[in-house]
Amino acid sequence: MEDLKKKAQKTAIAATTAASLFVNNTYETPLEIITEPYEDEDVNDGLNQKKKSSFKEKSKQLLYKLPLPVRIIVLLPLWSLGWLLMLVLRPIWENLLTGVFSEISYWAILAIIILLIVLVSSLIAFPGLPLAKLFNKKTISLVLVLITALAIGDKLLSLNYPAYKDIKQLVKIISCISIVITSLMYIHFKTRKLRFTVTNDKYTFSN
């Protein structure tokens, strides 16, 4: 029963957080929540049609169907909570898109893409072998080490050699292809050492 209560509390917190962010994103200001929408069909017909096609406007129209007391009691507190959350989250999100965090995010996404390419390529190149033998911690570690080395080298070259920016993209493409090939070669040499032994009462056979 205690576990059930904790799960219910967590679910309620998550739902309230999501609802507050949704309401805050739907309404620009809290005044919109308590103000009935004004529609001038003769002047703004084309504009209204465009607005109606957007998800934000559709959400707003749906919420406007709630009675005004409900909007005041429920939506206003949710909007305020969402505003406070965005006050904290927006600087963090903006930092992720700029400066050092932007570079880290870029290389992290590139690493994920290369890992997926290596995974698919290894499944195609070495059919029949267990996935655990093809793609495991050692393979992932190898890719991450090579990507880290590429990122460090790219940064150093960018800072010390201005001419590097002209061939930067080409170097990255060639380096990423090399990382994939190196990873597949590593998997090949690692898996070819696998030995299969069959033993009966009198004889032992091994490849």
Tab-separated table of C-alpha atoms in Angstrom, residues 11-205:
chain	number	residue	atom	x	y	z
A	11	THR	CA	2.522	10.146	-11.108
A	12	ALA	CA	0.613	13.161	-9.791
A	13	ILE	CA	3.793	15.274	-9.665
A	14	ALA	CA	4.772	14.259	-13.197
A	15	ALA	CA	1.268	14.938	-14.524
A	16	THR	CA	1.094	18.338	-12.820
A	17	THR	CA	4.507	19.329	-14.154
A	18	ALA	CA	3.580	18.300	-17.702
A	19	ALA	CA	0.220	20.093	-17.475
A	20	SER	CA	1.824	23.284	-16.144
A	21	LEU	CA	4.367	23.389	-18.975
A	22	PHE	CA	1.599	22.704	-21.493
A	23	VAL	CA	-0.616	25.537	-20.177
A	24	ASN	CA	2.323	27.953	-19.955
A	25	ASN	CA	3.276	27.191	-23.558
A	26	THR	CA	-0.338	27.568	-24.734
A	27	TYR	CA	-0.959	31.005	-23.234
A	28	GLU	CA	1.497	33.868	-23.647
A	29	THR	CA	0.161	35.722	-20.578
A	30	PRO	CA	-2.178	34.800	-17.712
A	31	LEU	CA	-4.560	37.502	-18.919
A	32	GLU	CA	-5.402	35.342	-21.949
A	33	ILE	CA	-6.721	32.644	-19.622
A	34	ILE	CA	-9.402	34.843	-18.078
A	35	THR	CA	-10.206	36.827	-21.233
A	36	GLU	CA	-12.705	35.441	-23.696
A	37	PRO	CA	-11.307	35.172	-27.238
A	38	TYR	CA	-12.321	37.973	-29.609
A	39	GLU	CA	-13.111	37.015	-33.159
A	40	ASP	CA	-13.693	39.460	-35.990
A	41	GLU	CA	-14.830	37.248	-38.839
A	42	ASP	CA	-15.017	40.060	-41.414
A	43	VAL	CA	-11.497	41.410	-40.880
A	44	ASN	CA	-9.432	38.509	-39.564
A	45	ASP	CA	-11.007	35.522	-41.307
A	46	GLY	CA	-7.814	34.515	-43.133
A	47	LEU	CA	-5.666	35.029	-40.045
A	48	ASN	CA	-8.025	33.013	-37.889
A	49	GLN	CA	-7.949	30.146	-40.363
A	50	LYS	CA	-4.148	30.064	-40.115
A	51	LYS	CA	-4.274	30.176	-36.349
A	52	LYS	CA	-6.810	27.379	-36.176
A	53	SER	CA	-4.419	25.122	-38.070
A	54	SER	CA	-1.686	25.410	-35.419
A	55	PHE	CA	-1.496	23.018	-32.487
A	56	LYS	CA	-1.139	25.899	-30.052
A	57	GLU	CA	-4.318	27.605	-31.241
A	58	LYS	CA	-6.260	24.342	-31.275
A	59	SER	CA	-5.166	23.719	-27.685
A	60	LYS	CA	-6.178	27.228	-26.709
A	61	GLN	CA	-9.601	26.835	-28.318
A	62	LEU	CA	-10.081	23.551	-26.472
A	63	LEU	CA	-9.177	25.121	-23.115
A	64	TYR	CA	-11.480	28.081	-23.793
A	65	LYS	CA	-14.391	25.658	-23.704
A	66	LEU	CA	-13.805	25.239	-19.969
A	67	PRO	CA	-15.989	27.480	-17.773
A	68	LEU	CA	-14.303	30.688	-16.664
A	69	PRO	CA	-14.249	29.705	-12.922
A	70	VAL	CA	-12.466	26.448	-13.833
A	71	ARG	CA	-9.915	28.340	-15.918
A	72	ILE	CA	-9.271	30.734	-13.023
A	73	ILE	CA	-9.014	28.008	-10.355
A	74	VAL	CA	-7.111	25.394	-12.391
A	75	LEU	CA	-5.353	26.982	-15.383
A	76	LEU	CA	-4.007	30.109	-13.672
A	77	PRO	CA	-2.071	28.159	-10.983
A	78	LEU	CA	-0.826	25.730	-13.640
A	79	TRP	CA	0.348	28.620	-15.836
A	80	SER	CA	2.162	30.183	-12.874
A	81	LEU	CA	3.865	26.898	-12.017
A	82	GLY	CA	4.873	26.425	-15.659
A	83	TRP	CA	6.247	29.961	-15.742
A	84	LEU	CA	8.432	29.236	-12.686
A	85	LEU	CA	9.658	25.980	-14.192
A	86	MET	CA	10.512	27.659	-17.505
A	87	LEU	CA	12.323	30.386	-15.561
A	88	VAL	CA	14.685	27.658	-14.343
A	89	LEU	CA	14.726	25.398	-17.417
A	90	ARG	CA	15.080	27.994	-20.179
A	91	PRO	CA	18.637	29.144	-19.227
A	92	ILE	CA	19.740	25.516	-18.947
A	93	TRP	CA	18.276	24.673	-22.348
A	94	GLU	CA	19.789	27.769	-23.961
A	95	ASN	CA	23.204	26.888	-22.522
A	96	LEU	CA	22.934	23.434	-24.058
A	97	LEU	CA	22.574	25.072	-27.446
A	98	THR	CA	25.494	27.478	-27.082
A	99	GLY	CA	29.133	27.451	-26.069
A	100	VAL	CA	30.807	24.398	-24.572
A	101	PHE	CA	27.523	22.551	-24.002
A	102	SER	CA	26.688	22.938	-27.677
A	103	GLU	CA	29.971	21.290	-28.687
A	104	ILE	CA	29.487	18.467	-26.180
A	105	SER	CA	25.956	17.862	-27.477
A	106	TYR	CA	27.232	17.822	-31.069
A	107	TRP	CA	29.901	15.196	-30.392
A	108	ALA	CA	27.546	13.131	-28.222
A	109	ILE	CA	24.979	12.979	-31.033
A	110	LEU	CA	27.717	12.139	-33.556
A	111	ALA	CA	28.940	9.322	-31.278
A	112	ILE	CA	25.421	7.869	-31.063
A	113	ILE	CA	25.075	7.957	-34.858
A	114	ILE	CA	28.423	6.204	-35.360
A	115	LEU	CA	27.549	3.572	-32.750
A	116	LEU	CA	24.302	2.839	-34.602
A	117	ILE	CA	26.171	2.568	-37.919
A	118	VAL	CA	28.710	0.191	-36.359
A	119	LEU	CA	25.907	-1.899	-34.838
A	120	VAL	CA	23.989	-2.254	-38.118
A	121	SER	CA	27.170	-2.826	-40.139
A	122	SER	CA	28.412	-5.537	-37.769
A	123	LEU	CA	25.065	-7.360	-37.929
A	124	ILE	CA	25.264	-7.324	-41.736
A	125	ALA	CA	28.981	-8.165	-41.968
A	126	PHE	CA	28.976	-10.952	-39.381
A	127	PRO	CA	25.624	-12.745	-39.614
A	128	GLY	CA	25.045	-15.637	-37.277
A	129	LEU	CA	27.245	-14.358	-34.474
A	130	PRO	CA	25.649	-13.365	-31.146
A	131	LEU	CA	24.972	-9.662	-30.694
A	132	ALA	CA	26.861	-9.724	-27.376
A	133	LYS	CA	30.015	-10.801	-29.231
A	134	LEU	CA	29.628	-8.157	-31.940
A	135	PHE	CA	28.582	-5.152	-29.935
A	136	ASN	CA	29.592	-4.977	-26.282
A	137	LYS	CA	31.314	-2.684	-23.786
A	138	LYS	CA	34.709	-3.067	-25.466
A	139	THR	CA	33.353	-2.097	-28.892
A	140	ILE	CA	31.439	0.863	-27.451
A	141	SER	CA	34.503	1.969	-25.484
A	142	LEU	CA	36.657	1.821	-28.631
A	143	VAL	CA	34.217	4.023	-30.565
A	144	LEU	CA	33.947	6.520	-27.701
A	145	VAL	CA	37.734	6.746	-27.326
A	146	LEU	CA	38.165	7.364	-31.067
A	147	ILE	CA	35.376	9.965	-31.111
A	148	THR	CA	36.936	11.722	-28.099
A	149	ALA	CA	40.319	11.763	-29.825
A	150	LEU	CA	38.672	13.197	-32.947
A	151	ALA	CA	36.883	15.886	-30.915
A	152	ILE	CA	40.090	16.922	-29.127
A	153	GLY	CA	42.061	16.949	-32.367
A	154	ASP	CA	39.350	18.965	-34.109
A	155	LYS	CA	39.333	21.542	-31.312
A	156	LEU	CA	43.124	21.898	-31.250
A	157	LEU	CA	43.348	22.254	-35.025
A	158	SER	CA	40.529	24.826	-35.036
A	159	LEU	CA	42.314	26.939	-32.423
A	160	ASN	CA	45.838	26.728	-33.825
A	161	TYR	CA	45.389	26.488	-37.604
A	162	PRO	CA	42.911	28.965	-39.159
A	163	ALA	CA	43.207	27.222	-42.542
A	164	TYR	CA	41.796	24.052	-40.987
A	165	LYS	CA	38.245	25.437	-41.165
A	166	ASP	CA	38.326	25.040	-44.973
A	167	ILE	CA	38.779	21.258	-44.741
A	168	LYS	CA	37.106	20.738	-41.366
A	169	GLN	CA	33.989	18.978	-42.664
A	170	LEU	CA	35.999	16.733	-45.012
A	171	VAL	CA	38.312	15.702	-42.175
A	172	LYS	CA	35.310	14.854	-39.986
A	173	ILE	CA	33.686	12.744	-42.696
A	174	ILE	CA	36.880	10.807	-43.412
A	175	SER	CA	37.550	10.381	-39.676
A	176	CYS	CA	34.029	9.066	-38.994
A	177	ILE	CA	34.327	6.563	-41.846
A	178	SER	CA	37.714	5.498	-40.465
A	179	ILE	CA	36.195	5.009	-36.995
A	180	VAL	CA	33.502	2.745	-38.450
A	181	ILE	CA	36.056	0.714	-40.441
A	182	THR	CA	38.402	0.448	-37.446
A	183	SER	CA	35.542	-0.747	-35.236
A	184	LEU	CA	34.500	-3.392	-37.769
A	185	MET	CA	38.108	-4.596	-38.113
A	186	TYR	CA	38.332	-4.824	-34.326
A	187	ILE	CA	35.138	-6.880	-34.227
A	188	HIS	CA	36.457	-9.131	-37.013
A	189	PHE	CA	39.781	-9.886	-35.308
A	190	LYS	CA	38.046	-10.333	-31.970
A	191	THR	CA	35.395	-12.769	-33.214
A	192	ARG	CA	37.683	-14.857	-35.428
A	193	LYS	CA	39.472	-16.021	-32.264
A	194	LEU	CA	36.311	-17.739	-31.067
A	195	ARG	CA	36.832	-21.488	-30.828
A	196	PHE	CA	34.072	-24.052	-30.960
A	197	THR	CA	34.795	-27.427	-29.369
A	198	VAL	CA	32.671	-30.565	-29.656
A	199	THR	CA	33.507	-33.449	-27.354
A	200	ASN	CA	32.115	-36.974	-27.185
A	201	ASP	CA	33.242	-39.970	-25.169
A	202	LYS	CA	36.322	-40.690	-27.335
A	203	TYR	CA	37.123	-37.720	-29.566
A	204	THR	CA	37.475	-33.925	-29.379
A	205	PHE	CA	36.968	-31.707	-32.441
